[in-house]
CSV table of C-alpha atoms in Angstrom, one decimal:
chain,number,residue,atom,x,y,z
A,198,UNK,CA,90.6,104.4,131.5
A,199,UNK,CA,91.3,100.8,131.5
A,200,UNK,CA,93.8,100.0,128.8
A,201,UNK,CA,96.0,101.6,126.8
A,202,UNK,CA,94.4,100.0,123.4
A,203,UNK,CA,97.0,102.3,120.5
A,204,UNK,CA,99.3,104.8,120.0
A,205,UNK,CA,99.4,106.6,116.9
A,206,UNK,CA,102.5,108.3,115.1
A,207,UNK,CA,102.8,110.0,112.4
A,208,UNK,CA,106.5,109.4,110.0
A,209,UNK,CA,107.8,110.6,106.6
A,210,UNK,CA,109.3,107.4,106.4
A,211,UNK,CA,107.1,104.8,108.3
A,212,UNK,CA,108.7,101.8,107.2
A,213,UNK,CA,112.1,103.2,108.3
A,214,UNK,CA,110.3,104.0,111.9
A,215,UNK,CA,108.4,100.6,112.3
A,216,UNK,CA,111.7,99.0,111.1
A,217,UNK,CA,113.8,101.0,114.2
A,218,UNK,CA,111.0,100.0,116.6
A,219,UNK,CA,110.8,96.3,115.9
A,220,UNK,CA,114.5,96.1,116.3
A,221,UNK,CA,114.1,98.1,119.5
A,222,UNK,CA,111.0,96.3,120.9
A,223,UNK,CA,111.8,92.6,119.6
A,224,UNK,CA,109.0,92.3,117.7
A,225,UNK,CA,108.0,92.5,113.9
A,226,UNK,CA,106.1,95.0,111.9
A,227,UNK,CA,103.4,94.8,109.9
A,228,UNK,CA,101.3,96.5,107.6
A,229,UNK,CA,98.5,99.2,108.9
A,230,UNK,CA,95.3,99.2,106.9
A,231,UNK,CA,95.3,103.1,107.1
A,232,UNK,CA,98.6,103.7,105.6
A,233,UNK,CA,102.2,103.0,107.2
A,234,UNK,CA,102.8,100.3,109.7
A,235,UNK,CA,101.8,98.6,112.9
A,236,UNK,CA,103.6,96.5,116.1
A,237,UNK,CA,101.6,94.7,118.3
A,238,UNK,CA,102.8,94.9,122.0
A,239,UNK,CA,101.4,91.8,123.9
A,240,UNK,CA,101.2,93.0,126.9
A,241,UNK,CA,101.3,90.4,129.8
A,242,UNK,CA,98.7,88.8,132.8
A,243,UNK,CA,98.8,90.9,135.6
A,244,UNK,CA,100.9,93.7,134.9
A,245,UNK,CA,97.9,96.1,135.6
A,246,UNK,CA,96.7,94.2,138.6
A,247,UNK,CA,96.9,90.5,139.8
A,248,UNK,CA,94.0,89.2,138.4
A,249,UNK,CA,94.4,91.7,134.8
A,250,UNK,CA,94.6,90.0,131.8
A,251,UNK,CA,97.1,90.6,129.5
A,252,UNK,CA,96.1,93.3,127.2
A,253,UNK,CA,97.9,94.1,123.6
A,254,UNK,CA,98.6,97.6,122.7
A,255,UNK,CA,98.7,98.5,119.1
A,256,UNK,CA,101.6,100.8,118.1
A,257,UNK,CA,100.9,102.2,114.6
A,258,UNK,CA,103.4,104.2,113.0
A,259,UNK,CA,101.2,105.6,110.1
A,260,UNK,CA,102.3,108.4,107.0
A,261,UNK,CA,101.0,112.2,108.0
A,262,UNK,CA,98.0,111.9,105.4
A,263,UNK,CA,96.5,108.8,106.6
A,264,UNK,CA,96.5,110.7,110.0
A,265,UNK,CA,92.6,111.8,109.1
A,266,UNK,CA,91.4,108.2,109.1
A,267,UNK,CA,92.3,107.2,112.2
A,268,UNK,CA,92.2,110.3,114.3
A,269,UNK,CA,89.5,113.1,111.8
A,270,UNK,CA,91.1,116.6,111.7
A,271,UNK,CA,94.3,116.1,113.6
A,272,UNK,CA,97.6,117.3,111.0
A,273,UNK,CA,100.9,117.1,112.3
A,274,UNK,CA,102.7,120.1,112.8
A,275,UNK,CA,106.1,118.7,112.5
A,276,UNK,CA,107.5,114.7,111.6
A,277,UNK,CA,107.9,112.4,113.4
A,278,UNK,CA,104.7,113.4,115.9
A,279,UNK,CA,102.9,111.7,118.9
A,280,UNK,CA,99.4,112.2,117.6
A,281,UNK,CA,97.5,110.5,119.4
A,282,UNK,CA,96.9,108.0,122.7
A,283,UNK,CA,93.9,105.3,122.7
A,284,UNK,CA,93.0,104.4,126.2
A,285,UNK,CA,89.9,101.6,126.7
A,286,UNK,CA,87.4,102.7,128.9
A,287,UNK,CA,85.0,100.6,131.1
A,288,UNK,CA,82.0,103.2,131.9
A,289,UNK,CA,81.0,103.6,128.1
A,290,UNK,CA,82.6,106.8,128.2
A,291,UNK,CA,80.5,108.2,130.6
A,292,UNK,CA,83.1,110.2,132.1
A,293,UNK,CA,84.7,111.7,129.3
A,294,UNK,CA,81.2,112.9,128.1
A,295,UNK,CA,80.2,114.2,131.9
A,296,UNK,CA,83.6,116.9,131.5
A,297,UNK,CA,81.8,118.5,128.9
A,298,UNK,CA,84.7,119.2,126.5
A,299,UNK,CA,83.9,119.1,123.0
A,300,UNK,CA,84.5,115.9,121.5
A,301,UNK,CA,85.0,114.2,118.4
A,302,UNK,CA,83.4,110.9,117.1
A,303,UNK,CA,86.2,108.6,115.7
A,304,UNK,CA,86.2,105.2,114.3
A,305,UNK,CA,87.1,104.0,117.4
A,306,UNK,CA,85.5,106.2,120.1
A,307,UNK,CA,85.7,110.0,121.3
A,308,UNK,CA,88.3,112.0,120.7
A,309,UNK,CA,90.0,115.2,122.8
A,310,UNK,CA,91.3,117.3,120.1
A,311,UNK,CA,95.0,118.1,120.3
A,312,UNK,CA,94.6,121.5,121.4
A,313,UNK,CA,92.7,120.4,124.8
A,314,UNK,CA,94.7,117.7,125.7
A,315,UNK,CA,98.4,118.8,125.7
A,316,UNK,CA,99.8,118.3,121.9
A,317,UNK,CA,97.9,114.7,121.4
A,318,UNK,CA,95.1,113.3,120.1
A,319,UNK,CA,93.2,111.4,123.3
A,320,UNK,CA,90.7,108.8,122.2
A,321,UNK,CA,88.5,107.2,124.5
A,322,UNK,CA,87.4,103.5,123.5
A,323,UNK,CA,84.4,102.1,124.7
């Protein structure tokens, strides 16, 4: 992996969540198109390397049914939940396929179930 592109909570009360995290982080809230709420973290130049370019993670804070959209099959077994990590990857996925888990096609690339990769949700972006 690359980037870290998302992380993806789940919240009975996401405004109230994405509300506590803007104040924390600095930086406002905004609506997420799959239910719930969204911060976008910058990122900055050259934190990952000297010559990286800044790269913006996506922080969505999302209510436990629109879960399924974003991340197909995972539930949360208790609120609030980490459910899942997006990481940016630069060999097409090539190396999460070569491990031979089984994966799961998501709107934004394959998916680790929770059960194989500690309590989370691992999605890796192409």
């Amino acid at each position: 992996a690359d980037a870290l592109v998302a992380l993806v909570m789940a919240s009975a009360a996401p405004a109230e969540t994405a509300a506590r995290f803007s104040r924390l982080m600095g930086l406002p809230f905004q609506p997420d198109p799959a239910g719930g709420f969204q911060i976008r973290l910058p990122g900055m130049a050259g934190l990952a390397g000297p010559d990286a370019p800044a790269m913006e993670t996506l922080v969505r804070i999302l209510e436990p049914e629109a879960l399924g959209t974003v991340l197909p099959g995972v539930e949360a077994p208790t609120l609030p939940f980490m459910a899942g990590i997006l990481v940016r990857t630069d060999d097409g996925n090539a190396a999460v396929r070569a491990m031979g888990l089984p994966l799961v096609p998501t709107p934004n690339g394959l998916m680790v179930p929770p059960a194989l990769a500690g309590g989370a949700a691992l999605v890796f972006c192409p």
